[in-house]
mmCIF file of C-alpha atoms and ligand atoms in Angstrom:
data_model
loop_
_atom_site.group_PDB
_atom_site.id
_atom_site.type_symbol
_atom_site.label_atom_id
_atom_site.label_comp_id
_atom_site.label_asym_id
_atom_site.label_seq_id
_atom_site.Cartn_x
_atom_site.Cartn_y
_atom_site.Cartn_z
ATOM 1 C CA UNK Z 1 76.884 150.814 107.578
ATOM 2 C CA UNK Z 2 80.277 150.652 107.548
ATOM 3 C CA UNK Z 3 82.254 147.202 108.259
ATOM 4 C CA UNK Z 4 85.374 147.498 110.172
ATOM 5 C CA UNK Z 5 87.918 145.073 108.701
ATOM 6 C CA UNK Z 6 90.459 143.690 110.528
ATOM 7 C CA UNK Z 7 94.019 144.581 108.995
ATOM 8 C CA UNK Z 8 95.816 141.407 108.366
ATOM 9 C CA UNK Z 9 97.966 141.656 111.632
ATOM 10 C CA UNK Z 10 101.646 140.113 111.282
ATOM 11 C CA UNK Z 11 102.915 138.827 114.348
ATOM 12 C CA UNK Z 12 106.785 138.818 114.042
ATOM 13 C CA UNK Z 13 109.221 136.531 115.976
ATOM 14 C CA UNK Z 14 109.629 138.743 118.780
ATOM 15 C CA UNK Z 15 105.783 139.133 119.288
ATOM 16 C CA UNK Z 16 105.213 135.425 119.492
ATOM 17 C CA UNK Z 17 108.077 135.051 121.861
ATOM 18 C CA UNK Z 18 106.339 137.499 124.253
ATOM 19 C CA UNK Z 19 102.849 136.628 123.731
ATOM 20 C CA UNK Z 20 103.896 132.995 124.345
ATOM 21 C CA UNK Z 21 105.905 133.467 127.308
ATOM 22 C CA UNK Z 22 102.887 132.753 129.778
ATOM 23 C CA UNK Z 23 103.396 128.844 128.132
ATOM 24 C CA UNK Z 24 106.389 129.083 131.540
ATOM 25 C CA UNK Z 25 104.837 130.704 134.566
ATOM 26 C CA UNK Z 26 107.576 130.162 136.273
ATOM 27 C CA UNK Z 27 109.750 132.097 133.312
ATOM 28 C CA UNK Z 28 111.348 135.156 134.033
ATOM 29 C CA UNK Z 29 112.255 135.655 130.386
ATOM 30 C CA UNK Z 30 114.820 134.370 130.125
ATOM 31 C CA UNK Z 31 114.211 132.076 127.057
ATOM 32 C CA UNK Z 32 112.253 134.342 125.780
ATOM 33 C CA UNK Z 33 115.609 136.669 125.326
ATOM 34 C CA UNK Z 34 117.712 134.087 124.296
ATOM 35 C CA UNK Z 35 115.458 133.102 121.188
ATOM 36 C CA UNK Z 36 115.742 136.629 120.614
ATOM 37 C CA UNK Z 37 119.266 136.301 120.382
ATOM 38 C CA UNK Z 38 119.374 133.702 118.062
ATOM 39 C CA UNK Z 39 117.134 135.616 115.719
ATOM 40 C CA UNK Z 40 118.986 138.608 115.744
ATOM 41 C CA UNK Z 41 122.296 136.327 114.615
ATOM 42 C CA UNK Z 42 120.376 134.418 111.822
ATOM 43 C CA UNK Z 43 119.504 138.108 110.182
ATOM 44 C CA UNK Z 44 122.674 138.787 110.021
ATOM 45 C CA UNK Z 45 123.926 135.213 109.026
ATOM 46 C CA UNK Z 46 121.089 135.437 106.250
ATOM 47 C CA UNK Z 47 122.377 139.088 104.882
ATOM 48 C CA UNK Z 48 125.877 137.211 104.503
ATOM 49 C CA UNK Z 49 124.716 133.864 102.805
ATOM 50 C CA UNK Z 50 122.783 136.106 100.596
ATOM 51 C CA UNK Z 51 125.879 137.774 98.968
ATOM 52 C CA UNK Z 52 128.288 134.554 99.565
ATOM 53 C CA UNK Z 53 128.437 134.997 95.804
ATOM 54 C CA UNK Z 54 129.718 138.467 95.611
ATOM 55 C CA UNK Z 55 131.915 139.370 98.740
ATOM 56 C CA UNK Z 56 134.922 137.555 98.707
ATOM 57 C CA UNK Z 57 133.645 135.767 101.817
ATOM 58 C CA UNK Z 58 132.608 132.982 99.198
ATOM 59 C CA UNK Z 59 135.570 129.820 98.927
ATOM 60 C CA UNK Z 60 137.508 127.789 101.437
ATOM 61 C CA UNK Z 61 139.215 129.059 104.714
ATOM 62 C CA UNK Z 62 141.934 127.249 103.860
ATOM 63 C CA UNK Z 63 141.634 125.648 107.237
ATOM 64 C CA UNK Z 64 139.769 122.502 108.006
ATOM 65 C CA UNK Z 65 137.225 122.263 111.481
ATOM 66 C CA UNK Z 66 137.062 120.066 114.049
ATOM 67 C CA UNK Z 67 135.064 117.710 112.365
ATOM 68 C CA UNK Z 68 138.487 117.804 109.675
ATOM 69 C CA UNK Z 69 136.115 119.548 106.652
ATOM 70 C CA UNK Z 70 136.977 122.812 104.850
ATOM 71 C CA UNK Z 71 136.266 125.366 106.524
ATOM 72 C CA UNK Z 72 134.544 127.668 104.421
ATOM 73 C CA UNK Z 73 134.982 131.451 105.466
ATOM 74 C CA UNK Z 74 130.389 131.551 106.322
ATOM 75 C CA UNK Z 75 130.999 129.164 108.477
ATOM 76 C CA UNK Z 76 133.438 130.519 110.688
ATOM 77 C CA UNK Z 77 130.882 134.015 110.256
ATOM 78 C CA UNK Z 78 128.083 132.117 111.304
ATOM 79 C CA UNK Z 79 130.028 130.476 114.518
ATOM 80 C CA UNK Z 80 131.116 133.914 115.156
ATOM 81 C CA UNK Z 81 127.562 135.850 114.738
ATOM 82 C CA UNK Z 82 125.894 133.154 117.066
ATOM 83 C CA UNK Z 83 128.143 132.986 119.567
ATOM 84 C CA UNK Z 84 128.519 136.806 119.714
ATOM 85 C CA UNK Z 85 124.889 137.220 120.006
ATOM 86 C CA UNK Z 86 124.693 134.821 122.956
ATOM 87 C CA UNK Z 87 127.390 136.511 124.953
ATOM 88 C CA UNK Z 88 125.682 139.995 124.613
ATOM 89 C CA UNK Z 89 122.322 138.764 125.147
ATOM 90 C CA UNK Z 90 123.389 137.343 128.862
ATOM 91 C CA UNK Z 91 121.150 134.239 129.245
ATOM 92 C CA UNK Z 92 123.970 131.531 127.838
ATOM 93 C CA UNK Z 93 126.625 130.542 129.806
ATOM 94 C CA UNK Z 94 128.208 128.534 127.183
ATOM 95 C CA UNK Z 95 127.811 126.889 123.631
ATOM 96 C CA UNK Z 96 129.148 123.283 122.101
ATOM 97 C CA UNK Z 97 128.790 124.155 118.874
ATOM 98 C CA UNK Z 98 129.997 122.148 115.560
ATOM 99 C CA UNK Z 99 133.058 124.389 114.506
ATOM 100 C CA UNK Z 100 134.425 124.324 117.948
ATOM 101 C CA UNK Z 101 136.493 120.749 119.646
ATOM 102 C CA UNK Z 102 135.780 122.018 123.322
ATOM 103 C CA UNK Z 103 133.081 123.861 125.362
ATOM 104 C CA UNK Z 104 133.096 127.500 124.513
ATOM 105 C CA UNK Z 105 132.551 129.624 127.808
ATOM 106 C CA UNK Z 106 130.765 132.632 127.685
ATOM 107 C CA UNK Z 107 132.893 134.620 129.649
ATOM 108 C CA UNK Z 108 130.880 138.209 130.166
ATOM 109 C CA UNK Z 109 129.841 139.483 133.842
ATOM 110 C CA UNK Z 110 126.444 139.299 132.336
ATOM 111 C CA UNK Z 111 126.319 135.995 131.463
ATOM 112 C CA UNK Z 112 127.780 134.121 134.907
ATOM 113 C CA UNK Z 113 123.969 133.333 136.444
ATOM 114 C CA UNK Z 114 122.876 132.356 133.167
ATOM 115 C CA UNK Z 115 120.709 129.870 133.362
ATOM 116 C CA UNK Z 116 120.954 127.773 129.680
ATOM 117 C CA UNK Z 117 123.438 126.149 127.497
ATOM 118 C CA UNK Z 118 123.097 125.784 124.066
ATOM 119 C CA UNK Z 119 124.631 123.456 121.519
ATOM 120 C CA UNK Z 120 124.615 124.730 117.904
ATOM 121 C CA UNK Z 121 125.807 124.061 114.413
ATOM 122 C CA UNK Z 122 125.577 126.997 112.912
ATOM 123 C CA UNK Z 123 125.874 126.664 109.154
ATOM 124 C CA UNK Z 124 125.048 123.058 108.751
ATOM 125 C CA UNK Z 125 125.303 121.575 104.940
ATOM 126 C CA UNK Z 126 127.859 124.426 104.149
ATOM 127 C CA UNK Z 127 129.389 122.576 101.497
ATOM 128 C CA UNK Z 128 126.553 123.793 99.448
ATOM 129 C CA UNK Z 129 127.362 127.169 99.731
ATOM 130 C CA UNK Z 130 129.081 127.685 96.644
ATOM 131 C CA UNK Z 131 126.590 126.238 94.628
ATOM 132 C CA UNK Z 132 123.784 128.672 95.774
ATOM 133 C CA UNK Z 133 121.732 124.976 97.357
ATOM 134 C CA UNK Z 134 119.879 125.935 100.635
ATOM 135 C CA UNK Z 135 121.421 125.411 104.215
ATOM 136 C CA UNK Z 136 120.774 125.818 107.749
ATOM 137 C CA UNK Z 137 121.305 126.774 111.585
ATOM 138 C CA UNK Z 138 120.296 124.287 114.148
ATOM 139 C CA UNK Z 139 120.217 124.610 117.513
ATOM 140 C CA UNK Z 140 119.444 123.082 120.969
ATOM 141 C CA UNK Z 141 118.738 125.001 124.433
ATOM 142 C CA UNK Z 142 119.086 122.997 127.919
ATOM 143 C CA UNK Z 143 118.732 124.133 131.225
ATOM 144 C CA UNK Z 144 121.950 123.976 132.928
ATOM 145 C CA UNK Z 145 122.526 121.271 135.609
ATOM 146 C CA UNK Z 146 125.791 122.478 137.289
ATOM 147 C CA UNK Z 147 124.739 124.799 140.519
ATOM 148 C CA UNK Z 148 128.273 126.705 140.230
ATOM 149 C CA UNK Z 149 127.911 130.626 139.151
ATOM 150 C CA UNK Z 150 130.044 130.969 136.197
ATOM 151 C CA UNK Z 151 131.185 127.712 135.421
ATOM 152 C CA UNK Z 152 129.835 125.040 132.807
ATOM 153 C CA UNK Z 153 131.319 121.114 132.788
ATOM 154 C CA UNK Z 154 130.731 118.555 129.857
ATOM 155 C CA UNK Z 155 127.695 117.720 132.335
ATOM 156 C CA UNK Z 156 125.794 120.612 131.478
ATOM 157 C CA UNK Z 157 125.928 119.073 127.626
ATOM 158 C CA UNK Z 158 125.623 114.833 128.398
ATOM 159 C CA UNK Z 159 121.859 115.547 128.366
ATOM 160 C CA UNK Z 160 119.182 113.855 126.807
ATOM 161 C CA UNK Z 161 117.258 114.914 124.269
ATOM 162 C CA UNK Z 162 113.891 114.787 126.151
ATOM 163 C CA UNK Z 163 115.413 117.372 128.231
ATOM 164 C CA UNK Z 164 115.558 120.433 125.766
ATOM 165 C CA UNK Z 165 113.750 123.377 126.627
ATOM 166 C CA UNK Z 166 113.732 124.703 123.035
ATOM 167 C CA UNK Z 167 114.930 123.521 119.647
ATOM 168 C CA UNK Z 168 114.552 124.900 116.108
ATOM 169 C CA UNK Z 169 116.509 125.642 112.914
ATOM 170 C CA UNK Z 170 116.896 128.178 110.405
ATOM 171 C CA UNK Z 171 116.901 127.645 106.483
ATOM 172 C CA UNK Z 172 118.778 129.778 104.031
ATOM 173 C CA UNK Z 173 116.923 129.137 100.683
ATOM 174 C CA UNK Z 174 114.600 130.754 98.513
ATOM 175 C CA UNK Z 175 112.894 132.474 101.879
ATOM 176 C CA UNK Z 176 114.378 132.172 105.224
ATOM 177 C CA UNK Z 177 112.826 131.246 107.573
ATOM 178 C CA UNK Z 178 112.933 130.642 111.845
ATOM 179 C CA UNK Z 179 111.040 127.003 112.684
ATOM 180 C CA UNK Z 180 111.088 126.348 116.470
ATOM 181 C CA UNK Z 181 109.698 124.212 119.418
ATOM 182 C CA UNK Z 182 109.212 125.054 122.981
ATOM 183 C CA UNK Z 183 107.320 122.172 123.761
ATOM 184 C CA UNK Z 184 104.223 123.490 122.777
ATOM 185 C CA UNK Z 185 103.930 122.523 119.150
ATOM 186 C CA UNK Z 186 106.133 124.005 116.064
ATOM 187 C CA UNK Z 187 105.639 127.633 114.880
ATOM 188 C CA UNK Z 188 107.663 128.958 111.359
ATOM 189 C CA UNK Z 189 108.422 132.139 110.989
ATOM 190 C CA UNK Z 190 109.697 133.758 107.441
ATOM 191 C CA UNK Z 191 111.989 136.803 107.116
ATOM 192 C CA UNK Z 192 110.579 139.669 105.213
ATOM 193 C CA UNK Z 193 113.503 141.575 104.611
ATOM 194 C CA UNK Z 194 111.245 144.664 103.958
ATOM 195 C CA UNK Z 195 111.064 145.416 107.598
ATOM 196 C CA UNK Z 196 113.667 143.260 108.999
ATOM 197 C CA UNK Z 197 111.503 140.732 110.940
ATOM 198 C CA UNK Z 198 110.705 137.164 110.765
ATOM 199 C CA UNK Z 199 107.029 137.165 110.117
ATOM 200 C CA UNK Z 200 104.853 134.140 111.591
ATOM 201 C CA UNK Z 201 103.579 132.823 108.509
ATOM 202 C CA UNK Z 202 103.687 128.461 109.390
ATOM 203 C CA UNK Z 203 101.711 128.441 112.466
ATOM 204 C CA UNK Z 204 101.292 124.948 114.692
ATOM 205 C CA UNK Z 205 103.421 123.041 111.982
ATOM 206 C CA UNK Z 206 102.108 119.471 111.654
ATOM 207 C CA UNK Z 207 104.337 116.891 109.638
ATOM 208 C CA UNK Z 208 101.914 114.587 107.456
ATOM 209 C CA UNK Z 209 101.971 110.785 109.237
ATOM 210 C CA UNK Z 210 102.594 109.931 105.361
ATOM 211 C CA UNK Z 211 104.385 110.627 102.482
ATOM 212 C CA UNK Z 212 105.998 109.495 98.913
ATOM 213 C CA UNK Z 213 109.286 110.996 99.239
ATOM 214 C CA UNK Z 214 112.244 109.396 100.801
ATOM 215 C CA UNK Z 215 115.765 110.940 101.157
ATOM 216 C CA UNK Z 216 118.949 109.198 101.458
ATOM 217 C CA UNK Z 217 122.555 109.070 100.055
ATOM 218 C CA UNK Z 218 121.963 105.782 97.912
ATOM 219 C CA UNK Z 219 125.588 106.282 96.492
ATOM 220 C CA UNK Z 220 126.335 104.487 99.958
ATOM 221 C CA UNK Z 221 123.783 101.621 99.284
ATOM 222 C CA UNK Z 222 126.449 98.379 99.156
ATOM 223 C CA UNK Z 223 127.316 99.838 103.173
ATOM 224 C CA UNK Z 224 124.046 100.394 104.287
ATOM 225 C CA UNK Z 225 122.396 97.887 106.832
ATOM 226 C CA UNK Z 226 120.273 95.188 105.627
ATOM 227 C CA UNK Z 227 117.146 97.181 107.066
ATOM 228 C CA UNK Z 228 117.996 100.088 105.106
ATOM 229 C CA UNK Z 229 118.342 98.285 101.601
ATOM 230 C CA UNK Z 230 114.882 96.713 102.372
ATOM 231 C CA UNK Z 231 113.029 99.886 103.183
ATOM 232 C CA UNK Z 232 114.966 101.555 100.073
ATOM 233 C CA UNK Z 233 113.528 98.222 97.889
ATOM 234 C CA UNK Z 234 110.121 99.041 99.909
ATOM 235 C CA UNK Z 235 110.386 102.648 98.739
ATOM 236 C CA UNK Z 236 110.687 101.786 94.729
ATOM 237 C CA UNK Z 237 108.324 98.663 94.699
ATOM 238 C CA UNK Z 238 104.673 99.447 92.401
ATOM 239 C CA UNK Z 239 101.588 99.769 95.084
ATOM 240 C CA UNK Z 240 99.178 101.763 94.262
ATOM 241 C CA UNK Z 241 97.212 101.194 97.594
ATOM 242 C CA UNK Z 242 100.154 103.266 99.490
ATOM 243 C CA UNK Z 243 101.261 105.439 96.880
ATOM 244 C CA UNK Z 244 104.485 103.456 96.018
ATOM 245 C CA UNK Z 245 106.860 103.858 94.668
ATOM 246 C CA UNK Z 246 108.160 107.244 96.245
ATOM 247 C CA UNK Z 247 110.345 109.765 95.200
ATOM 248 C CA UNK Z 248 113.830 109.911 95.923
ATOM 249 C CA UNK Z 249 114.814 113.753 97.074
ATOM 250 C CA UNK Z 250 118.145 113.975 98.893
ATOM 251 C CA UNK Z 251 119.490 117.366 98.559
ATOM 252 C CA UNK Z 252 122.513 116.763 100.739
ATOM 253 C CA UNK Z 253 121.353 119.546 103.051
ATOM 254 C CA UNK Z 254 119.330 118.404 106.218
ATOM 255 C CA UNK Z 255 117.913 121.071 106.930
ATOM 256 C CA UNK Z 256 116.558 121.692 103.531
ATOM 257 C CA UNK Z 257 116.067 117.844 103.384
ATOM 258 C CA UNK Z 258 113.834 117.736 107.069
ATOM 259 C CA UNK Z 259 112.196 121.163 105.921
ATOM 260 C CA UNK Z 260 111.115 119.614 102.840
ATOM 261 C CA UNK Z 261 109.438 116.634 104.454
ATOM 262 C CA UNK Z 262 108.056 118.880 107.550
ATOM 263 C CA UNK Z 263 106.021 120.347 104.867
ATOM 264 C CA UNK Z 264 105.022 117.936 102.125
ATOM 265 C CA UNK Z 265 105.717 114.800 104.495
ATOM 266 C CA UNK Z 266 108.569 112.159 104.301
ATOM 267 C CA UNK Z 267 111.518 110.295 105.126
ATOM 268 C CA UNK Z 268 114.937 111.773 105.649
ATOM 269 C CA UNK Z 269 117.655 108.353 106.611
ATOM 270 C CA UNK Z 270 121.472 109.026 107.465
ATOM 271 C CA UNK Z 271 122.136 105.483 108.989
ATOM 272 C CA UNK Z 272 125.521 103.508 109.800
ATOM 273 C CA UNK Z 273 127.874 103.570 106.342
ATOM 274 C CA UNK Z 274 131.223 102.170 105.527
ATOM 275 C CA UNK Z 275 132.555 105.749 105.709
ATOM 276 C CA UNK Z 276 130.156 106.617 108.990
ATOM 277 C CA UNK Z 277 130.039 103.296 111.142
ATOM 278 C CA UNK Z 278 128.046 104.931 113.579
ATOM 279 C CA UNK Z 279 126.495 107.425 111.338
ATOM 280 C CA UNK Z 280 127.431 110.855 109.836
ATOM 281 C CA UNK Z 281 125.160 113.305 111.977
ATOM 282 C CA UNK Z 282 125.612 114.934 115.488
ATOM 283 C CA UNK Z 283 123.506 113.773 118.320
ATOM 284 C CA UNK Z 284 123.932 117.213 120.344
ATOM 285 C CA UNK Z 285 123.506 119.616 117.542
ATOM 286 C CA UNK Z 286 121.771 118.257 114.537
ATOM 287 C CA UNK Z 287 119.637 114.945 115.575
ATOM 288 C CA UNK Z 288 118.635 115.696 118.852
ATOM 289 C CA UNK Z 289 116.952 119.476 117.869
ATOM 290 C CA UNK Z 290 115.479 118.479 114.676
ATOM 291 C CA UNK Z 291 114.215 114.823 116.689
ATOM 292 C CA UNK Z 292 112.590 117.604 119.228
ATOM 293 C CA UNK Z 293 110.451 119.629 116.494
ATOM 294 C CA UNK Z 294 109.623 116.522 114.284
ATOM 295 C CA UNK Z 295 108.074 114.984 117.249
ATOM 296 C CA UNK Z 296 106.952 118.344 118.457
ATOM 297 C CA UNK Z 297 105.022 118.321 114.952
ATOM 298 C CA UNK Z 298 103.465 114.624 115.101
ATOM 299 C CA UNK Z 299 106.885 113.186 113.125
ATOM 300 C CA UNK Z 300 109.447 110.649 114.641
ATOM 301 C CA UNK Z 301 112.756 110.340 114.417
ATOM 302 C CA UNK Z 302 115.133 107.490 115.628
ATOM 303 C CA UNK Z 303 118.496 106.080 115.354
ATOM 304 C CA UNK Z 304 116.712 103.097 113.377
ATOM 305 C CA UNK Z 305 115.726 100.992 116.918
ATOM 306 C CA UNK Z 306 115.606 103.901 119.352
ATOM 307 C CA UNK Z 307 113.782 107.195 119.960
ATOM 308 C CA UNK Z 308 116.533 109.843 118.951
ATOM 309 C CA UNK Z 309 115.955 111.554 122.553
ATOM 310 C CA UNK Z 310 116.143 108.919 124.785
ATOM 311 C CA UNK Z 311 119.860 108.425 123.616
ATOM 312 C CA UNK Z 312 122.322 109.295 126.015
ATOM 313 C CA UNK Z 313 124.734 111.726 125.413
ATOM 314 C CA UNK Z 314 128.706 110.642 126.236
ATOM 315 C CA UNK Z 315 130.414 113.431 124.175
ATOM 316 C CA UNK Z 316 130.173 116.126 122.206
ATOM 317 C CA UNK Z 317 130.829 115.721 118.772
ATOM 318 C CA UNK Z 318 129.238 112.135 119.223
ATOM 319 C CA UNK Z 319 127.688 110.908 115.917
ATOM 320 C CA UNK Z 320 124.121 109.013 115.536
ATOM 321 C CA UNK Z 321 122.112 107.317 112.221
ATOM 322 C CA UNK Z 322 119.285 109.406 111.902
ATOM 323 C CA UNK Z 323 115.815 108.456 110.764
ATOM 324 C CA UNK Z 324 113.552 111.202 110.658
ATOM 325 C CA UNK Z 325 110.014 112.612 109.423
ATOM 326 C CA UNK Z 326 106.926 111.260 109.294
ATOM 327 C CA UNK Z 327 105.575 108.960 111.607
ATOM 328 C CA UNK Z 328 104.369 106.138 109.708
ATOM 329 C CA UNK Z 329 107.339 106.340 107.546
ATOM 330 C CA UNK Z 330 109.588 105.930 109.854
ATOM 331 C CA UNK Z 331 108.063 103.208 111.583
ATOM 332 C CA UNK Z 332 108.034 101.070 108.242
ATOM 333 C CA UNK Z 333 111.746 101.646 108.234
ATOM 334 C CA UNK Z 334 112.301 101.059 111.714
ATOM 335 C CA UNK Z 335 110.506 97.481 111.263
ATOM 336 C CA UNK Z 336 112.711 96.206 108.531
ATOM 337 C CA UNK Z 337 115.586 97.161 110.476
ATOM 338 C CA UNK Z 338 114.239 95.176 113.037
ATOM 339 C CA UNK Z 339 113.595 92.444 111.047
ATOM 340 C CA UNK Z 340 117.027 92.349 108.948
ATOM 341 C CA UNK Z 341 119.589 93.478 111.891
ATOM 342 C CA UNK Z 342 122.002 90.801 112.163
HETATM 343 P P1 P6P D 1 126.551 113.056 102.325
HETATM 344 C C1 P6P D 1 126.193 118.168 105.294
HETATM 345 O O1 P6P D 1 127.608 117.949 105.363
HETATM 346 C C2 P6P D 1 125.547 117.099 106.136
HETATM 347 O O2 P6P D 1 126.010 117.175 107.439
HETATM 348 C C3 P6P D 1 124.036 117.246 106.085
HETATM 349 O O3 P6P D 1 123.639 118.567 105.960
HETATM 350 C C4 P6P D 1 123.661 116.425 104.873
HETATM 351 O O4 P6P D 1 122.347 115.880 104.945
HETATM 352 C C5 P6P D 1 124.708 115.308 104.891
HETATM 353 O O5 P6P D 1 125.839 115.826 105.583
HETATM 354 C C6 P6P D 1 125.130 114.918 103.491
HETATM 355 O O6 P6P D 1 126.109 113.906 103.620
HETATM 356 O O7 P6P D 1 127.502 112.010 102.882
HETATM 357 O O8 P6P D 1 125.296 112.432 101.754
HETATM 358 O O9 P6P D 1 127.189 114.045 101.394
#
């Protein structure tokens, strides 16, 4: 008798997308093609940050960003390849993204009855690059609120986080690989560059409710909050019971940083510092997607007292501390800063 056996079917990015589009009755497709978008610029984002070391594109602009950092030359490629793909691909009608001070407009015939925004930092940790350490996309998609055909206002950004219709990020490193959220859980998908296609090979990512690493900047200890020197004391005290101490593991690249704990489970903190009174990271672009997915995969994330997406937006470039990962983790922190804010 012979036994059929099912070939191991991949399902690649664009697959899922379509399969999964019956998640939005009321969708047209339009997400659906804008994802696509984005996948199609992190392939070609990924073939560049995977000869940084041999093209010349490797080493500083020369210039600085709005955010006054040197602009390395993959960072003003990945701005470009992102933003490119969302003007061809019709359903943006404009971008905030990290390398740019203002709104960017996307100014194509196409693209005036678009229907989403999207706020992006598209090569985030990009200090790394040139030593070969793993960084990341991240990016945020909103409905947009302004009725006017063709036009976009700071209104369409000032949105809270609960509001995102999809968030996800993209990590350069020993794969790469496309995590996202619609709502409807957290689904990785890894780039075999045999056939071009990110591969769905993390489905219905859960982040453990525990874990024994913890990563933070401790060079900035003597500025942190009181809360955050407790939970870092709380982190390296001996208890067997909850598998203290931890592990410290701060790799200086979020992305690779909240990967790392969406998988093995953990805390990633960026709070208030000397240097960052009101925190290092973006609310638009890098806390409020990565806040989506973590709680999208059972995690929490919070600015130490509040949920991360219930924080109103006032500008753009606004900064936020971060406290990110697994639930119970977080919560810990979140008590002691309770406990020890002035
Ligand atoms: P620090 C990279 O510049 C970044 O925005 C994040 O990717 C990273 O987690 C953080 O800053 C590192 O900042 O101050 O610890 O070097």
């Amino acid at each position: 008798m012979f036994t059929h056996k099912p070939i191991r079917r991949f399902i690649t990015l664009g697959q899922f997308i379509i399969e999964r589009q019956s998640d939005f009755p009321f969708a047209k497709g339009e997400l659906s093609r804008l994802l696509r978008d984005i996948g199609i610029a992190a392939k070609l984002v990924n073939r560049e940050v995977n000869k940084a070391g041999l093209a010349d594109i490797l080493g500083d602009m020369g210039e600085t960003n709005v955010q006054g950092e040197d602009q390395k030359k993959l960072d003003v490629y990945a701005n470009e390849q992102f933003i490119n793909a969302l003007r061809s691909g019709g359903e943006c009608l404009a971008v905030a993204s990290e390398e740019n001070e203002d709104l960017i407009e996307i100014e194509s015939p196409v693209s005036q009855n678009a229907k989403y925004v999207v706020c992006i930092d598209p090569l985030d940790g990009s200090s790394n690059i040139d030593v070969n350490v793993s960084i990341g996309t991240i990016f945020s998609i909103y409905r947009r609120k302004s009725d006017r055909i063709g036009t976009t206002t700071i209104e369409d950004f000032m949105i809270k986080g609960t509001e995102q219709v999809a968030a996800g990020y993209v990590i350069y490193g020993s794969s790469t690989m496309l995590v996202y959220t619609t709502g409807k859980g957290v689904n990785g998908f890894t780039l075999d560059p045999s056939i071009g296609e990110f591969c769905l090979s993390h489905p219905d990512m859960k982040i453990p409710e525990d874990g024994v690493l913890y990563s933070i900047n401790e060079g900035n200890y003597t500025h942190f909050p009181d809360g955050v020197k407790k939970y870092i004391k709380y982190c390296q005290e001996d208890d067997k019971a909850t598998n203290r101490p931890y592990s410290s593991r701060y790799i200086g690249s979020l992305v690779a940083d909240f990967h790392r704990n969406m998988i093995k489970g953990g805390v990633y903190i960026y709070p208030s510092t000397g240097k960052s009174p009101k925190g290092k990271l973006r609310l638009l672009y890098e806390a409020n997607p990565l806040a989506f997915i973590a709680e999208q995969a059972g995690g929490k994330a919070s600015n130490g007292f509040d949920r991360i997406l219930e924080v109103q937006p006032e500008s753009l470039h606004q900064r936020t501390p971060l406290f990110i990962g697994s639930k119970n983790m977080v919560e810990k922190a979140e008590e002691l800063m309770r406990i020890h804010s002035a």
